[in-house]
RNA sequence: GUGGGGAUAGCGAAGUGGUCAAACGCGACCGACUCAAGAUCGGUUCCUUUCGGUUCAAGGGUUCGAAUCCCUUUCCCCACACCA
């Protein structure tokens, strides 16, 4: 508990909520709303970043409850995968870094050995999460909480069921896939295990097979197989180490000539190379090779630019389109035929020649060559058109021809596929990585166009917070290729049909939200007399898909038909439209969230597809990135302890609206907010139920403001715009209250001020959950704020005089203050307010009338000038302003008089001086006053 | 490279054609309270000072009127995978 704010009995309210079972929801006649937060991976304490996304859920859940929805909100935990196992192993190995990390987060030294066991990590941190969420006031149905992996049999069975279904429906395929592979560690290396080359991925290229007189194959690696029609010669590095290898390509034995370094790569990509002999590049220079496509004979020439460590060491030369090739030939002074295949606008017949000459490239060592190559490739790929040299594709675009030609070449055995890395990747073990093909992998078939189509359809129907993220999902769906969904290391659920494999962690987390709807049955089986060991696929198929005969399923699962029926109904109730609001960090769009959509479309009928996803940016702490090294990393529990629960919740809610930009947790705000909370409660206690009976214009204005606030706040919460909701319900409303206080001199109308206090408490209740409860108790309300329902509006429109009075009073005060400051007055001794001359009122009347009647600017101008010749100057300046926006200053002289008179008491109080009201004629001098903006004389 | 998002006063951040010199919050300054500090409360915070002037990355355009619409330029951020 926070010293600054002893009046917030957070634990008391947590107990009250729990005792009343406030957040334990069961189906009823209300409309449901399903909120969820992605289950966190339990290898550490929750930190501020988690709290931020989580708060959006909790606020949404609490808001929807106030609005009368039946809200489902629970929280599971995730342990699938390798990190926990790896961390436990590190502890076992007495790894200093890992142990230091645990000590740093406050684990006592004596407990460290416990963390040698992965299960301890899981139980320890899932417990910590639960505690912290409770401390934060999370409105969660804990009956439905669960953890993943086979340590939780019912969930394990649920995931198995899911995979059996996917398999049955053909969404799982077997195949191989390319990975970045470390030859030393003999395993794939992700970005985190790289010393160099982060973000580099395997790229598919084509090996075009040139042959020599002995029938040996020279596989030339290229990204542009279509240019094979324009090959003038081949390049070999004369100093390079080459080998003759026997390989197996497309099930046929062949003899290949490749660089020595290439052999390992070939092996990892299943070409089964057998080294026969080694040779120097020089020895190959006399050869003439046959172009497999054109059957032309081309010479082998030396080139030092041929990279021996990447690719095959054999390069085909296309001087018309490759600046390197063009320059190298020029350097050698060889006259060879140059065949142009691609027309590009802005270039001559031989584009490579053009660009080389334009950039003034001297020789093949010129660094500008790289740039020239890049520019030309890009240009040709995007805008190039095939010439008559390739008859079949004449006039077609390069990208189109390329696709078709690759397939054709492969079919005819002219070429084969190969993977390469476009930039060097160095592993932590200091080895240069290659591309390996991993075989016999199980894949989720995300490349399946039918499946993609369904996913797109799902995205089209959903609501996204913020809306702009919708495109990211469409993009991701198109971009996703098959996903390897099984691992041989770590923990999780085993593939039901091949138990050697574990389901990968992203792949087991796709439709588990549906599990929440029925989790309480399976996670508390004794309570429902359920025997988990009897539960099998038929149970889930019945509950989630409604397939199967209830009597049969009941028998198989050992669950009574009645219970089975209610479980099925509970799922149908909560999962109509899937989940309504899922909030997470934006980094999950590319994987988890899109996976979730894919799987829903694969397994469920449309009525259970998800309805809403919200994502947010990262959280900054005082506008700085949180990081452990900077020492500004704070956990959930630290924040709550330091700033108090509701102050933290407020700072979180105020950290950002729905946007992808970074949010900011402002500790000054959080710290300072406790005082504000105390003041708010103090005020409520002092003022609630007190005040005068008389209902004045200013009261009706404030009633109107309250209504406006309720509407605005409603809209913001509904859009998950927590920052704006706080802005409106706390800051803006507080400022309006200040004005109301000023205008009334603290003599409030009883009804109005009481309504204000309760309304503000309720509007803030989704965020300031504990404060709202305190207030409700303090004010003797006979229900909990959490259950009170959304505040009701009075529903009266702002009447004309009230609105005018508001306009005039605000304007007067600001002008008086300005003058007071300008004249450097300590205190005002006399204040004279002068109404505008009669003529001005008449003029405004005329303007108003004309604006309503006529639409033409010129016409109005002429009319007015005619009628008020002495006001020509004023009209010229004033009219354009009011022409389109209407006349805001309009008021009748006697109305203004009445309003000014009614404001006298307020102004006298405000400035403690005598105030005189005068008409223009009484005052005498010409004044700047216009209607609704009387002149002021301050002394 | 591909795709997405930005640039607003000391800072953060609203604002998408007209009550916009621009909400609100922080910070700063002044004042009240206090022995004092903190907290709290009131006020000020582009320049001028009831007028008016110059602003919303830079330049150009559309319009009676632009922070807001269009074009160009510059700069910044995020994602790009086999993993939580």
CSV table of N, CA and C in Angstrom, one decimal, chain A residues 17 21-26 28 30-36 54-75 137-142 144 574 649 714 717-718 762 765-767 769 773 784-791:
chain,number,residue,atom,x,y,z
A,17,UNK,N,-14.4,-8.1,-4.3
A,17,UNK,CA,-14.7,-8.5,-5.7
A,17,UNK,C,-14.7,-10.1,-5.8
A,21,UNK,N,-17.7,-12.8,-6.3
A,21,UNK,CA,-17.6,-13.5,-7.6
A,21,UNK,C,-17.9,-12.5,-8.8
A,22,UNK,N,-17.5,-11.3,-8.7
A,22,UNK,CA,-17.8,-10.3,-9.6
A,22,UNK,C,-17.4,-10.6,-11.1
A,23,UNK,N,-16.3,-11.3,-11.2
A,23,UNK,CA,-15.7,-11.5,-12.5
A,23,UNK,C,-15.8,-12.9,-13.0
A,24,UNK,N,-16.6,-13.7,-12.2
A,24,UNK,CA,-16.9,-15.1,-12.6
A,24,UNK,C,-18.1,-15.1,-13.5
A,25,UNK,N,-18.0,-15.2,-14.8
A,25,UNK,CA,-19.1,-15.0,-15.6
A,25,UNK,C,-19.6,-16.3,-16.2
A,26,UNK,N,-20.9,-16.4,-16.3
A,26,UNK,CA,-21.5,-17.5,-16.9
A,26,UNK,C,-22.6,-17.0,-17.9
A,28,UNK,N,-25.7,-15.8,-19.7
A,28,UNK,CA,-27.0,-15.4,-19.3
A,28,UNK,C,-27.7,-14.7,-20.5
A,30,UNK,N,-27.8,-11.6,-21.2
A,30,UNK,CA,-27.1,-10.4,-21.7
A,30,UNK,C,-26.3,-10.7,-22.9
A,31,UNK,N,-25.9,-9.7,-23.7
A,31,UNK,CA,-25.0,-9.9,-24.8
A,31,UNK,C,-23.6,-10.1,-24.2
A,32,UNK,N,-22.9,-11.0,-24.8
A,32,UNK,CA,-21.6,-11.3,-24.3
A,32,UNK,C,-20.5,-10.4,-24.9
A,33,UNK,N,-19.4,-10.2,-24.2
A,33,UNK,CA,-18.3,-9.5,-24.8
A,33,UNK,C,-17.0,-10.3,-24.3
A,34,UNK,N,-16.2,-10.7,-25.3
A,34,UNK,CA,-15.1,-11.6,-24.9
A,34,UNK,C,-13.8,-10.8,-25.1
A,35,UNK,N,-13.1,-10.6,-24.0
A,35,UNK,CA,-11.8,-9.9,-24.0
A,35,UNK,C,-10.7,-10.8,-23.7
A,36,UNK,N,-9.6,-10.7,-24.4
A,36,UNK,CA,-8.5,-11.5,-23.9
A,36,UNK,C,-7.1,-10.9,-24.3
A,54,UNK,N,-2.0,-5.3,-21.2
A,54,UNK,CA,-3.0,-5.9,-20.4
A,54,UNK,C,-4.1,-4.9,-19.9
A,55,UNK,N,-3.6,-3.7,-19.6
A,55,UNK,CA,-4.5,-2.7,-19.1
A,55,UNK,C,-5.6,-2.4,-20.1
A,56,UNK,N,-5.2,-2.4,-21.4
A,56,UNK,CA,-6.2,-2.1,-22.4
A,56,UNK,C,-7.4,-3.1,-22.3
A,57,UNK,N,-7.0,-4.4,-22.0
A,57,UNK,CA,-8.0,-5.4,-21.9
A,57,UNK,C,-8.8,-5.2,-20.7
A,58,UNK,N,-8.1,-5.0,-19.6
A,58,UNK,CA,-8.9,-4.8,-18.3
A,58,UNK,C,-9.8,-3.6,-18.4
A,59,UNK,N,-9.4,-2.5,-18.9
A,59,UNK,CA,-10.2,-1.4,-19.0
A,59,UNK,C,-11.4,-1.6,-20.0
A,60,UNK,N,-11.1,-2.3,-21.1
A,60,UNK,CA,-12.2,-2.7,-22.0
A,60,UNK,C,-13.2,-3.6,-21.3
A,61,UNK,N,-12.7,-4.5,-20.5
A,61,UNK,CA,-13.6,-5.5,-19.8
A,61,UNK,C,-14.5,-4.7,-18.8
A,62,UNK,N,-13.8,-3.9,-18.1
A,62,UNK,CA,-14.6,-3.1,-17.0
A,62,UNK,C,-15.6,-2.2,-17.6
A,63,UNK,N,-15.2,-1.5,-18.7
A,63,UNK,CA,-16.1,-0.6,-19.4
A,63,UNK,C,-17.3,-1.4,-19.9
A,64,UNK,N,-17.0,-2.5,-20.6
A,64,UNK,CA,-18.1,-3.3,-21.2
A,64,UNK,C,-19.1,-3.8,-20.1
A,65,UNK,N,-18.5,-4.1,-18.9
A,65,UNK,CA,-19.4,-4.6,-17.8
A,65,UNK,C,-20.3,-3.4,-17.4
A,66,UNK,N,-19.7,-2.2,-17.3
A,66,UNK,CA,-20.6,-1.1,-16.9
A,66,UNK,C,-21.7,-0.8,-18.0
A,67,UNK,N,-21.3,-1.1,-19.2
A,67,UNK,CA,-22.3,-0.9,-20.3
A,67,UNK,C,-23.3,-2.0,-20.4
A,68,UNK,N,-23.2,-3.0,-19.4
A,68,UNK,CA,-24.3,-4.0,-19.4
A,68,UNK,C,-24.0,-5.3,-20.1
A,69,UNK,N,-22.7,-5.4,-20.6
A,69,UNK,CA,-22.4,-6.7,-21.3
A,69,UNK,C,-22.0,-7.7,-20.3
A,70,UNK,N,-22.2,-9.0,-20.7
A,70,UNK,CA,-21.7,-10.1,-19.9
A,70,UNK,C,-20.3,-10.4,-20.5
A,71,UNK,N,-19.3,-10.1,-19.6
A,71,UNK,CA,-17.9,-10.1,-20.1
A,71,UNK,C,-17.1,-11.3,-19.7
A,72,UNK,N,-16.5,-11.9,-20.7
A,72,UNK,CA,-15.6,-13.1,-20.5
A,72,UNK,C,-14.2,-12.6,-20.5
A,73,UNK,N,-13.5,-12.7,-19.5
A,73,UNK,CA,-12.1,-12.3,-19.4
A,73,UNK,C,-11.3,-13.2,-18.5
A,74,UNK,N,-10.4,-14.0,-19.1
A,74,UNK,CA,-9.6,-14.9,-18.3
A,74,UNK,C,-8.2,-14.8,-18.7
A,75,UNK,N,-7.3,-15.5,-18.1
A,75,UNK,CA,-5.9,-15.4,-18.4
A,75,UNK,C,-5.2,-16.7,-18.3
A,137,UNK,N,-5.4,-5.3,-9.9
A,137,UNK,CA,-6.8,-5.2,-9.9
A,137,UNK,C,-7.5,-5.8,-11.2
A,138,UNK,N,-6.8,-6.7,-11.7
A,138,UNK,CA,-7.3,-7.4,-13.0
A,138,UNK,C,-8.7,-8.0,-12.7
A,139,UNK,N,-9.6,-7.8,-13.6
A,139,UNK,CA,-10.9,-8.3,-13.4
A,139,UNK,C,-11.1,-9.6,-14.2
A,140,UNK,N,-10.4,-10.6,-13.6
A,140,UNK,CA,-10.3,-11.9,-14.3
A,140,UNK,C,-11.0,-13.1,-13.7
A,141,UNK,N,-11.6,-13.9,-14.5
A,141,UNK,CA,-12.2,-15.1,-14.1
A,141,UNK,C,-11.2,-16.2,-14.0
A,142,UNK,N,-10.7,-16.4,-12.8
A,142,UNK,CA,-9.5,-17.3,-12.6
A,142,UNK,C,-9.9,-18.8,-12.7
A,144,UNK,N,-11.0,-20.1,-15.2
A,144,UNK,CA,-10.8,-20.5,-16.5
A,144,UNK,C,-9.3,-20.4,-16.9
A,574,UNK,N,-20.4,-17.9,-25.7
A,574,UNK,CA,-19.2,-17.0,-25.6
A,574,UNK,C,-18.5,-16.8,-27.0
A,649,UNK,N,-2.4,2.6,-12.9
A,649,UNK,CA,-3.4,2.3,-13.9
A,649,UNK,C,-3.7,3.5,-14.7
A,714,UNK,N,-17.7,7.6,-23.5
A,714,UNK,CA,-18.3,6.4,-24.0
A,714,UNK,C,-17.6,6.0,-25.4
A,717,UNK,N,-13.8,5.0,-24.8
A,717,UNK,CA,-13.7,3.7,-24.3
A,717,UNK,C,-14.0,2.6,-25.3
A,718,UNK,N,-15.0,2.9,-26.1
A,718,UNK,CA,-15.5,1.9,-27.1
A,718,UNK,C,-14.4,1.7,-28.1
A,762,UNK,N,-17.8,7.0,-12.0
A,762,UNK,CA,-18.2,5.9,-12.9
A,762,UNK,C,-17.4,6.0,-14.2
A,765,UNK,N,-14.1,4.7,-13.5
A,765,UNK,CA,-14.1,3.4,-12.9
A,765,UNK,C,-13.4,2.3,-13.7
A,766,UNK,N,-13.5,2.2,-15.0
A,766,UNK,CA,-12.7,1.2,-15.7
A,766,UNK,C,-11.2,1.3,-15.5
A,767,UNK,N,-10.7,2.5,-15.2
A,767,UNK,CA,-9.3,2.7,-15.0
A,767,UNK,C,-9.0,2.8,-13.5
A,769,UNK,N,-10.3,1.7,-10.8
A,769,UNK,CA,-11.2,0.7,-10.3
A,769,UNK,C,-11.4,0.8,-8.8
A,773,UNK,N,-14.6,2.4,-6.2
A,773,UNK,CA,-15.2,1.7,-5.1
A,773,UNK,C,-15.2,2.5,-3.8
A,784,UNK,N,-21.7,-1.7,-5.6
A,784,UNK,CA,-20.3,-1.5,-5.9
A,784,UNK,C,-20.2,-0.7,-7.2
A,785,UNK,N,-19.2,0.1,-7.3
A,785,UNK,CA,-19.0,0.9,-8.5
A,785,UNK,C,-18.8,0.0,-9.7
A,786,UNK,N,-18.2,-1.1,-9.5
A,786,UNK,CA,-18.0,-2.1,-10.6
A,786,UNK,C,-19.3,-2.6,-11.2
A,787,UNK,N,-20.3,-2.5,-10.4
A,787,UNK,CA,-21.6,-3.1,-10.8
A,787,UNK,C,-22.7,-2.0,-11.1
A,788,UNK,N,-22.3,-0.7,-10.9
A,788,UNK,CA,-23.3,0.3,-10.9
A,788,UNK,C,-23.9,0.6,-12.3
A,789,UNK,N,-23.2,0.2,-13.4
A,789,UNK,CA,-23.7,0.5,-14.7
A,789,UNK,C,-23.2,1.9,-15.2
A,790,UNK,N,-23.3,2.1,-16.4
A,790,UNK,CA,-22.8,3.3,-17.1
A,790,UNK,C,-23.7,4.5,-16.6
A,791,UNK,N,-23.0,5.7,-16.4
A,791,UNK,CA,-23.8,6.8,-15.9
A,791,UNK,C,-24.9,7.2,-17.0
